[in-house]
Short mmCIF file of C-alpha atoms and ligand atoms in Angstrom, two decimals:
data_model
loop_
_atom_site.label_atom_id
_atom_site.label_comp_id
_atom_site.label_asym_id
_atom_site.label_seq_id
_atom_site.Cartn_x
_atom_site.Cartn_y
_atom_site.Cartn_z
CA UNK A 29 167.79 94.21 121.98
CA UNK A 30 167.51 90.81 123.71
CA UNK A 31 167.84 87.33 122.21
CA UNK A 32 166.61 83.69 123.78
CA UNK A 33 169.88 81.70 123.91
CA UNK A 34 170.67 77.88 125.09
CA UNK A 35 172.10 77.54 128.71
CA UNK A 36 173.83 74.80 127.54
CA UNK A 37 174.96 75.34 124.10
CA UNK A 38 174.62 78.74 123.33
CA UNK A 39 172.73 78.76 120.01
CA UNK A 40 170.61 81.65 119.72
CA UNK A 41 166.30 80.10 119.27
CA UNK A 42 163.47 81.90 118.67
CA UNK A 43 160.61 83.20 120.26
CA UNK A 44 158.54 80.17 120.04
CA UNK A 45 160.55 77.76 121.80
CA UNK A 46 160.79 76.55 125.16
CA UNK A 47 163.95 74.47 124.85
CA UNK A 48 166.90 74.00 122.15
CA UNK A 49 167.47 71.73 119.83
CA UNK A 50 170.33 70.22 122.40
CA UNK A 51 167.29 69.62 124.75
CA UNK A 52 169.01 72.53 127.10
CA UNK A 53 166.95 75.21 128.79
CA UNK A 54 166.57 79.10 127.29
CA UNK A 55 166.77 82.19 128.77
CA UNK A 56 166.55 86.17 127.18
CA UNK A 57 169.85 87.52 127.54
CA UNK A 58 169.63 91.48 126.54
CA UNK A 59 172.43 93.31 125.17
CA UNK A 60 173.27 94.97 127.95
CA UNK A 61 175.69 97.67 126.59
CA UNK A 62 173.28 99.09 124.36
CA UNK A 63 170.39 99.38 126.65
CA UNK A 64 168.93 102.43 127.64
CA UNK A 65 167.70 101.95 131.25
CA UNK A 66 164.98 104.49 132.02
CA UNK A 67 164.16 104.13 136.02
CA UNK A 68 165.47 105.43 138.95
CA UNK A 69 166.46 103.31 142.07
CA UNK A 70 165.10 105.68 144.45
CA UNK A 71 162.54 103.47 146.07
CA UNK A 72 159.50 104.61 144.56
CA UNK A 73 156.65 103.38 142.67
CA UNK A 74 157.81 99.97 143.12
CA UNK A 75 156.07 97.37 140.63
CA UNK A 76 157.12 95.19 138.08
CA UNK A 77 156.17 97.63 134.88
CA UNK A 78 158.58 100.10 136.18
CA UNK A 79 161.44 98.26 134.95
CA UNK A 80 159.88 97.87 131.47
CA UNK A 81 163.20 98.46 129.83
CA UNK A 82 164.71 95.47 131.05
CA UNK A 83 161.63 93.08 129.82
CA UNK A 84 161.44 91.15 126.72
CA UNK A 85 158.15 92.99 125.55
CA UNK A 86 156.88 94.90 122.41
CA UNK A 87 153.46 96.06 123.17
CA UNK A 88 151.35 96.87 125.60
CA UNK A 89 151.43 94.77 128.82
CA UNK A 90 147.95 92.92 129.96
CA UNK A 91 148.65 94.15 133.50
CA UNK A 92 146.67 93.66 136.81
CA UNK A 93 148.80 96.05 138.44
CA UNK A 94 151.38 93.09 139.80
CA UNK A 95 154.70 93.81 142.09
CA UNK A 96 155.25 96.16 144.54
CA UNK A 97 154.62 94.08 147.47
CA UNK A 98 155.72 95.11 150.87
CA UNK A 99 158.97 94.16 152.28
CA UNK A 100 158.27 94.31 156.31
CA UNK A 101 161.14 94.02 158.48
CA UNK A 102 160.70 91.72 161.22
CA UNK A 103 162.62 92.92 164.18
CA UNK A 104 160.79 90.92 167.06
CA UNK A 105 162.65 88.05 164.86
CA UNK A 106 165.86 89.53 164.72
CA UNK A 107 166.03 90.02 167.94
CA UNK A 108 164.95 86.41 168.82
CA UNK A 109 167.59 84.94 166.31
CA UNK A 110 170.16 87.67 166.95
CA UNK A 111 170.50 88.52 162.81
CA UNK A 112 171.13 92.21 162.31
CA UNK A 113 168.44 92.75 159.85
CA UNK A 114 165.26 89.95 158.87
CA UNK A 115 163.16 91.08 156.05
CA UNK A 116 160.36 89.78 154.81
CA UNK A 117 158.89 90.27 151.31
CA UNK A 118 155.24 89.04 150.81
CA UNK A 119 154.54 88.26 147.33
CA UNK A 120 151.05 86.93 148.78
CA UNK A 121 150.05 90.44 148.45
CA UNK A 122 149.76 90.03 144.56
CA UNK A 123 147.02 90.29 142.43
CA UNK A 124 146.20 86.50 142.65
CA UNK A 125 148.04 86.05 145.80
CA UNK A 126 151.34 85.05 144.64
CA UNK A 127 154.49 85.67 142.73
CA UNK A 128 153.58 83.90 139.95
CA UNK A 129 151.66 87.45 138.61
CA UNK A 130 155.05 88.76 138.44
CA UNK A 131 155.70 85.94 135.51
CA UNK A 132 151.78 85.92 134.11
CA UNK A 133 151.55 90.09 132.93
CA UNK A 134 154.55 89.02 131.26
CA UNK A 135 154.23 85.83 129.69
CA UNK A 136 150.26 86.48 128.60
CA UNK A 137 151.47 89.72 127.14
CA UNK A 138 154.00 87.49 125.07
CA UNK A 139 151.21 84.90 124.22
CA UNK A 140 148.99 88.02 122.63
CA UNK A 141 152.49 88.94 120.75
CA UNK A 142 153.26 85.64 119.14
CA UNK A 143 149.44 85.52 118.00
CA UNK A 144 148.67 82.61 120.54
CA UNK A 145 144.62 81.98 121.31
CA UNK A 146 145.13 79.66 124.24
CA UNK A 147 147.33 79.08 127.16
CA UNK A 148 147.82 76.03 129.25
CA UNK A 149 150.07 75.14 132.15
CA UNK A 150 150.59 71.99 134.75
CA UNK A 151 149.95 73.21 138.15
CA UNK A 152 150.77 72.69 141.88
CA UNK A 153 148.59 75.46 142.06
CA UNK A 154 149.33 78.93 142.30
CA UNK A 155 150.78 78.87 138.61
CA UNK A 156 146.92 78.09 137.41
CA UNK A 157 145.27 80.47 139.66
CA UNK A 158 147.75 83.28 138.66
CA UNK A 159 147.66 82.35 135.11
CA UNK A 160 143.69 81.69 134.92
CA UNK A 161 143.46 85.28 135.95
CA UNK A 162 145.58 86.63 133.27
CA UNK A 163 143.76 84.80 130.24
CA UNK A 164 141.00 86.13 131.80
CA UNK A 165 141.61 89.77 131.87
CA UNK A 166 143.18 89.19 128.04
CA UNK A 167 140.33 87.22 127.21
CA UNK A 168 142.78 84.53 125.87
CA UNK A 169 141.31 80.58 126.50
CA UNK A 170 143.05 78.89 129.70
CA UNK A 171 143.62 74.96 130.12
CA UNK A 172 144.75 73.56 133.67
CA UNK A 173 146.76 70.25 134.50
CA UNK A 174 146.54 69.78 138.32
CA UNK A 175 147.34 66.53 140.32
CA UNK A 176 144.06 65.69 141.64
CA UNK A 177 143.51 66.12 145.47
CA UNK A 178 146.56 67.50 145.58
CA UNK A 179 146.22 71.04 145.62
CA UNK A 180 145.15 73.70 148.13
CA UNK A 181 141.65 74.33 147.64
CA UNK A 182 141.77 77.93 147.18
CA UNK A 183 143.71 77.75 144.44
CA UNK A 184 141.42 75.85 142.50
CA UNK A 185 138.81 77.85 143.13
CA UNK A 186 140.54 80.69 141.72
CA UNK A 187 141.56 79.06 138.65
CA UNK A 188 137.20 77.88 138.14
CA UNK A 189 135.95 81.00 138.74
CA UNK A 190 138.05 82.96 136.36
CA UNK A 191 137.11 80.54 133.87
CA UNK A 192 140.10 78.24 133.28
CA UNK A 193 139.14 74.63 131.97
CA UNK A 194 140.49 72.78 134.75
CA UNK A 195 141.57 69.02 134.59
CA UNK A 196 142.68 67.20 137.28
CA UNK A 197 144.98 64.23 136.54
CA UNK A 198 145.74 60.60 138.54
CA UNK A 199 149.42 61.78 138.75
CA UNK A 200 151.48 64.40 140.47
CA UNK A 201 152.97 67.68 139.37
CA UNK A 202 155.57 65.89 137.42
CA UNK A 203 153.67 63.65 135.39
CA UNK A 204 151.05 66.69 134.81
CA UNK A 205 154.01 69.00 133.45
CA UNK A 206 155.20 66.39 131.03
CA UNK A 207 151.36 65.72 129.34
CA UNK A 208 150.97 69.06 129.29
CA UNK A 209 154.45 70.06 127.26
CA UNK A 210 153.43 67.51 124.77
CA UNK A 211 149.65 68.83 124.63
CA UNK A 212 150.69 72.48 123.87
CA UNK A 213 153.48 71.40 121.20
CA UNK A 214 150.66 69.05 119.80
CA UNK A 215 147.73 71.20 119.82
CA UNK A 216 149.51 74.87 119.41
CA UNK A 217 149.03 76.44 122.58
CA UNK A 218 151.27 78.34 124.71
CA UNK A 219 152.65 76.79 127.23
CA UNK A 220 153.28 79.12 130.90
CA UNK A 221 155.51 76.85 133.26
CA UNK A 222 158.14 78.43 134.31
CA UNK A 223 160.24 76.06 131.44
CA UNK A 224 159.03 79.32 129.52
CA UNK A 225 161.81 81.42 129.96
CA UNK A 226 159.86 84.90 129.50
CA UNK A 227 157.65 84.09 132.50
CA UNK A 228 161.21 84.25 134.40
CA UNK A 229 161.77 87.71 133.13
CA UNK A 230 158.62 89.13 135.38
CA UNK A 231 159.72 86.89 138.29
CA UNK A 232 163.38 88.74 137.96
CA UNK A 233 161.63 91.91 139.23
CA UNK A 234 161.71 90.38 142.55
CA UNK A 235 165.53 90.88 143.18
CA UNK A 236 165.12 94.21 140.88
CA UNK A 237 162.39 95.88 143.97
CA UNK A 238 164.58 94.73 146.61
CA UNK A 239 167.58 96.46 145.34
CA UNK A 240 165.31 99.38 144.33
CA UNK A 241 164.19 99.65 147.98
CA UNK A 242 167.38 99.02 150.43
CA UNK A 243 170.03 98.00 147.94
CA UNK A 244 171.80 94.65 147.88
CA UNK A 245 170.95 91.92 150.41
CA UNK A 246 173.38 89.52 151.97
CA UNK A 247 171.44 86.56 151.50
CA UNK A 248 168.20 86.12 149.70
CA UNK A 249 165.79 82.67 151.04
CA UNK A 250 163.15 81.26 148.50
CA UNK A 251 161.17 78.27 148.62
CA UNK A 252 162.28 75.62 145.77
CA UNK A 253 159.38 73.92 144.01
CA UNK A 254 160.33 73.58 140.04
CA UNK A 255 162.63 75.84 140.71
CA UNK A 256 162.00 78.40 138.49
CA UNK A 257 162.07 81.88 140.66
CA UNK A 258 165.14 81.39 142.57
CA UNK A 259 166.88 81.10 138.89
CA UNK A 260 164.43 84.13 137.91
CA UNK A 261 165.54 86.55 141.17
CA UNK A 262 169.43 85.69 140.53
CA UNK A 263 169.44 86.78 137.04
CA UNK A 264 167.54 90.20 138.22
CA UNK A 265 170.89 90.85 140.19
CA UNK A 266 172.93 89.35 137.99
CA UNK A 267 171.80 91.89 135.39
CA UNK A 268 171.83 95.05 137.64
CA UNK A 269 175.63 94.05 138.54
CA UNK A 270 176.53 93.72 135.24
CA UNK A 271 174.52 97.65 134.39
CA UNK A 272 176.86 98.09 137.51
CA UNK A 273 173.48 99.70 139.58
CA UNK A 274 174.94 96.97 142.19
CA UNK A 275 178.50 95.89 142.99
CA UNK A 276 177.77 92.21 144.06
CA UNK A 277 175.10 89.97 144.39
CA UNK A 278 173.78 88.19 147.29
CA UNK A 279 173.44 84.36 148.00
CA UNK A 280 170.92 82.88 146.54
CA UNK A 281 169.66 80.41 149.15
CA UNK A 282 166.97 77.97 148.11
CA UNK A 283 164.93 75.74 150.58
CA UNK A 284 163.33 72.48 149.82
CA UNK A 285 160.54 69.91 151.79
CA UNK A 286 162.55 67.14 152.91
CA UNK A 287 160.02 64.63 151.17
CA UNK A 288 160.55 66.52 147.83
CA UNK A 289 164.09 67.59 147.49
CA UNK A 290 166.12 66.55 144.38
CA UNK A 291 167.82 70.30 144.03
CA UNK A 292 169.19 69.83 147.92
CA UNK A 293 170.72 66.24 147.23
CA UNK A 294 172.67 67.12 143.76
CA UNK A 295 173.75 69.99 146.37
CA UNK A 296 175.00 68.01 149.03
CA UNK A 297 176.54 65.34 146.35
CA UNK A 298 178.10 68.62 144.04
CA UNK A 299 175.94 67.23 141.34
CA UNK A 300 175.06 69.60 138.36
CA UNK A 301 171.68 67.40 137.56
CA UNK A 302 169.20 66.48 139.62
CA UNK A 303 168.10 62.45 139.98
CA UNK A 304 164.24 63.10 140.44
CA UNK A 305 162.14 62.01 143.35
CA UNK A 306 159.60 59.98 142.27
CA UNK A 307 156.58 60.09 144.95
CA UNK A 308 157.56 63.94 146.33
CA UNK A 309 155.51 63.92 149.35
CA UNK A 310 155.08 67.11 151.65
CA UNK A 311 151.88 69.57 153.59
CA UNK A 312 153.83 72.38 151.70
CA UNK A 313 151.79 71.01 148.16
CA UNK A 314 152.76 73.97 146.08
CA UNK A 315 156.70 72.20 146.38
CA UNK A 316 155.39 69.13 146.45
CA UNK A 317 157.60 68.84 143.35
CA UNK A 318 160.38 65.48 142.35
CA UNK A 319 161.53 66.39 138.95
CA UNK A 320 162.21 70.43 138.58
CA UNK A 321 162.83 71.70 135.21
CA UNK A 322 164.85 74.76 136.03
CA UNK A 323 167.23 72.57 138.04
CA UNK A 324 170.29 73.36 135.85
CA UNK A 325 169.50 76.86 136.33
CA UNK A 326 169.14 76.89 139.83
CA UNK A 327 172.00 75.08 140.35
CA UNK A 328 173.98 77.11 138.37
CA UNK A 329 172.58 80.52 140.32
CA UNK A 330 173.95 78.95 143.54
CA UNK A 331 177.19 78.28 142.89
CA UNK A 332 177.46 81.17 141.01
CA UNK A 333 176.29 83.18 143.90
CA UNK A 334 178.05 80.98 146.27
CA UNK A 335 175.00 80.19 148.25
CA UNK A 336 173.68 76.90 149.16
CA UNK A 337 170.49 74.19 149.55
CA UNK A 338 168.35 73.68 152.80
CA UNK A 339 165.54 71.18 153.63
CA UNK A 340 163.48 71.34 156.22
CA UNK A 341 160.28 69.30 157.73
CA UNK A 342 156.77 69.99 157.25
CA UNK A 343 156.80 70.04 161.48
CA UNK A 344 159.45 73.08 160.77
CA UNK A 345 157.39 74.53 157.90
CA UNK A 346 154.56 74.75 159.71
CA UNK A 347 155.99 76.11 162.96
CA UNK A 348 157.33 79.16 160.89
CA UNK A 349 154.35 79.24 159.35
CA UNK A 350 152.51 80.27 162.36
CA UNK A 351 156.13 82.61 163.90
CA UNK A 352 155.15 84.93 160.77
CA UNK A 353 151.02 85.00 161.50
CA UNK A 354 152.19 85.84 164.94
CA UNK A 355 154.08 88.74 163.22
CA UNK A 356 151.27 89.86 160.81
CA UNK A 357 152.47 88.15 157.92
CA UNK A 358 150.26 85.61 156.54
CA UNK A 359 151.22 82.64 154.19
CA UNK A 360 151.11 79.69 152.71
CA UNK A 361 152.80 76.50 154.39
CA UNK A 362 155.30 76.47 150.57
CA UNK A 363 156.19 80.37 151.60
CA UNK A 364 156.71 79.20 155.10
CA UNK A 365 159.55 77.57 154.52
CA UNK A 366 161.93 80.21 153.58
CA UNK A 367 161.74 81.49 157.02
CA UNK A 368 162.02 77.92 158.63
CA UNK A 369 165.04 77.63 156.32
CA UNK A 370 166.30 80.53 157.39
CA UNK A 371 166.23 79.56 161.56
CA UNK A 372 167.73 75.66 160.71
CA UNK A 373 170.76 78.09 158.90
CA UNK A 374 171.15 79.86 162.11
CA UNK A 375 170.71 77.36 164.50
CA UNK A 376 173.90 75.31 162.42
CA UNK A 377 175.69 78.39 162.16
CA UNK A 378 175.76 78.90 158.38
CA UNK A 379 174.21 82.81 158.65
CA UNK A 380 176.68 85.50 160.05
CA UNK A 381 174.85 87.80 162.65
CA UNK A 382 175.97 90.90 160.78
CA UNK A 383 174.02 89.90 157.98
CA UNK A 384 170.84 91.54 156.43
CA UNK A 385 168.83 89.04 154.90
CA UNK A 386 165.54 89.08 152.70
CA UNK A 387 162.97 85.86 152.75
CA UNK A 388 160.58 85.83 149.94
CA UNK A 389 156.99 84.59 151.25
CA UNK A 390 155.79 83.56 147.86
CA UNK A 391 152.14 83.22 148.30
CA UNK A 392 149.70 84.10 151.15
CA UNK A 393 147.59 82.15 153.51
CA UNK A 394 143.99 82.12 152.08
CA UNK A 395 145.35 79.66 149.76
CA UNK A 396 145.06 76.81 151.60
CA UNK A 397 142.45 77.43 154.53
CA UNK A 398 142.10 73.58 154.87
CA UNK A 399 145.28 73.01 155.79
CA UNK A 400 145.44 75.96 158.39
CA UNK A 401 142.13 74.47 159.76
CA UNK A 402 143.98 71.43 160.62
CA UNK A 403 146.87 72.97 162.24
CA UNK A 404 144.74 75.43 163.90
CA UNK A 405 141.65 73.33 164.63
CA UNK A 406 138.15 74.35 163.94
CA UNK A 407 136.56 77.52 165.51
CA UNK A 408 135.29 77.01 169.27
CA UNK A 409 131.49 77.40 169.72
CA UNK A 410 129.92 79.11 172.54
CA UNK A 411 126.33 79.57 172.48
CA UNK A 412 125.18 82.96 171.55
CA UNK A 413 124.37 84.59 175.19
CA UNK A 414 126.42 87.62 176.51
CA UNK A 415 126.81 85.89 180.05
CA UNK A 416 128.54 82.80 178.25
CA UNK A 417 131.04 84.71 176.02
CA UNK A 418 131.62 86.94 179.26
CA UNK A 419 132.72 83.97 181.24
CA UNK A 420 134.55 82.45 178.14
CA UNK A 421 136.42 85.86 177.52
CA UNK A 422 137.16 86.78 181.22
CA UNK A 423 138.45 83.15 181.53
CA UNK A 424 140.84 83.81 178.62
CA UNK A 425 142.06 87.24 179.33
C1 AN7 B 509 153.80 79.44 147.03
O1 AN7 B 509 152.01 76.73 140.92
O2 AN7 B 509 155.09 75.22 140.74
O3 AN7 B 509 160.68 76.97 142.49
O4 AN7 B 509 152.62 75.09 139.66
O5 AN7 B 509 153.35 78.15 144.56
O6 AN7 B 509 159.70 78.64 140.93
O7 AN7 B 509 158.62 76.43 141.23
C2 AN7 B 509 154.33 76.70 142.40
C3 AN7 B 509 155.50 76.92 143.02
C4 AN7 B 509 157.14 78.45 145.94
C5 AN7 B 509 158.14 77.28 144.05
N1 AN7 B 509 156.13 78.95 146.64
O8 AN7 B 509 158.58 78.12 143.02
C6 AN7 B 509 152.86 75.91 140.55
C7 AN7 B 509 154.17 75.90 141.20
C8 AN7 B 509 154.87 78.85 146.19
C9 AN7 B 509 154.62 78.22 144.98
C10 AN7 B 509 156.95 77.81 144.74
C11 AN7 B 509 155.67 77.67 144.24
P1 AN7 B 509 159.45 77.51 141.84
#
């Protein structure tokens, strides 16, 4: 029913691969015409196993119960930015906090399949907590590649306590990603960056809940990192149009950190490859990425969607940051930056009022506590004496 096929050159691999012979990405393409599609799109029930019949799986999914995450409208901000409709989805709410649980149930669940006793992956963060939860719960073993000091602290803590062995590296994201590729070919063990084209298929559910739940979007805003999910959430409504459940797609708009954006410069230049950033720098640290090895695919997913590339600061990250806490939405500074994407678009004029538009917070705010301390600053103290929080709180209010 589905087959893992070259991007580039179209020869059909199999299962064990992560890249062809041609050195060009994969992805499962299904045979469309001869699926049987066994879910309604009425709204309901929303989470990733629902659409079981469009993922690459045999047996029985190791699931933590992942998808399904709100999508809040935020009409205080359309309002402020005059934008007919401003949705939000939170994929903080997950199971380990972000998106990447969408890919995990999937890709451990292949792991199990192709016989696989170990699982590694290079890490700005999220992918190790999210995937250090997974082995867990399948009881496969779990080895972590992190830059060292360079991730949010909650994320490593996740990835100890559910027992990953984790290894922090004198490199970035980049260099960790490349040792680790030649580890797992080396020493047999499956390797869960998003270069692994079935953790994609989980990550597609993304576009498939949004349709489920108010149809197509005009625009959809993700943060760009390795650039994996973006790719992922196009080909989710790139295969509903083609079942013809949808009669277009939306753009696909992908937002970068100005100190790590390779995917926004082959953009602006019409480049199909990237030229990699070589000392990415940026507060958001789960982007904090300079060679991305879905590039081709993400590139391809804008054009194709006639969409476009953003950047914006870590000042502007930050600031939206704190616009969605304000509106009960707590995330990460990475997830942040769809929504400061989103108000640079409007400001330059490159969103049409009339549109309805859907930014994907990708992972939530108890991630990274030590950054929010800094922006926030610590805590006031008051000594503990009714009189003396009575003055501080009449002051106040
Ligand atoms: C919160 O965890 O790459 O463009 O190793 O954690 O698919 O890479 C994380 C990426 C956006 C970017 N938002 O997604 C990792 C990792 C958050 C993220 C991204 C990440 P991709």
């Amino acid at each position: 029913m589905y087959s893992l096929v070259c991007i580039e050159c179209g020869k059909e691999n199999d299962e064990m691969k992560y890249k062809c012979i041609c050195d060009g990405l994969l992805e499962v393409r299904f045979d469309l015409s001869r699926l049987e599609i066994d879910f309604k799109l009425d709204g309901r029930d929303l989470k990733v196993w629902k659409y079981r019949s469009l993922l690459p799986v045999k047996s029985e999914p190791v699931t933590l119960k992942e998808g399904g995450t709100p999508l809040y409208r935020l009409e205080r901000l359309e309002k402020e930015l005059e934008i007919r409709r401003i949705y939000v989805k939170h994929e903080g709410l997950n199971p380990s906090g972000s998106f990447k649980d969408r890919g995990m149930t999937v890709g451990i669940t292949k792991a199990l399949e192709l016989k696989k006793t170990a699982v590694a992956c290079a890490s700005t963060g999220n992918t190790s907590a999210s995937m250090a939860m997974y082995a867990a719960k399948s009881g496969l073993k779990a080895f972590v590649l992190l830059p060292a000091g360079k991730v949010a602290i909650g994320k490593v803590a996740q990835a100890l306590m559910h027992g990953a062995e984790v290894i922090g590296i004198k490199g970035n994201f980049d260099d960790a990603l490349r040792i680790v590729r030649e580890v797992c070919e080396r020493a047999g063990i499956y390797l869960l960056n998003s270069v692994n084209p079935f953790r994609l298929e989980g990550q597609k559910t993304i576009a498939y809940e949004i349709v489920d739940e108010i149809g197509t979007p005009d625009a959809v805003i993700l943060p760009v990192g390795n650039a994996g999910n973006i790719s992922a959430v196009f080909k989710g409504f790139k295969e509903f149009k083609k079942l013809q459940l949808i009669d277009r797609v939306p753009k696909m708009i992908g937002i970068q950190a100005k100190g790590a954006a390779p995917i926004y410069r082959a953009f602006k230049e019409g480049e199909s490859k990237i030229t990699p950033v070589t000392n990415p720098e940026t507060i958001a640290t789960a982007i904090r990425i300079g060679n991305p090895v879905n590039a081709r695919k993400a590139l391809r997913a804008i054009h194709d969607s006639k969409g476009l590339v953003e950047v914006v600061s870590d000042h502007e990250i930050i600031s939206a940051q704190r616009k969605l806490a304000k509106n009960g939405i707590g995330v990460e500074p990475a997830s942040a930056s769809s929504v400061a994407g989103l108000i640079k678009l409007i400001r330059n004029g490159e969103i049409e009022r009339d549109s309805t538009i859907v930014c994907i917070a990708t992972g939530n705010l108890l991630k990274d506590p030590e950054t929010v301390i800094r922006v926030c600053g610590e805590p006031k103290m008051v000594e503990a004496d009714v009189e003396k929080i009575m003055s501080f709180v009449t002051q106040i209010s």
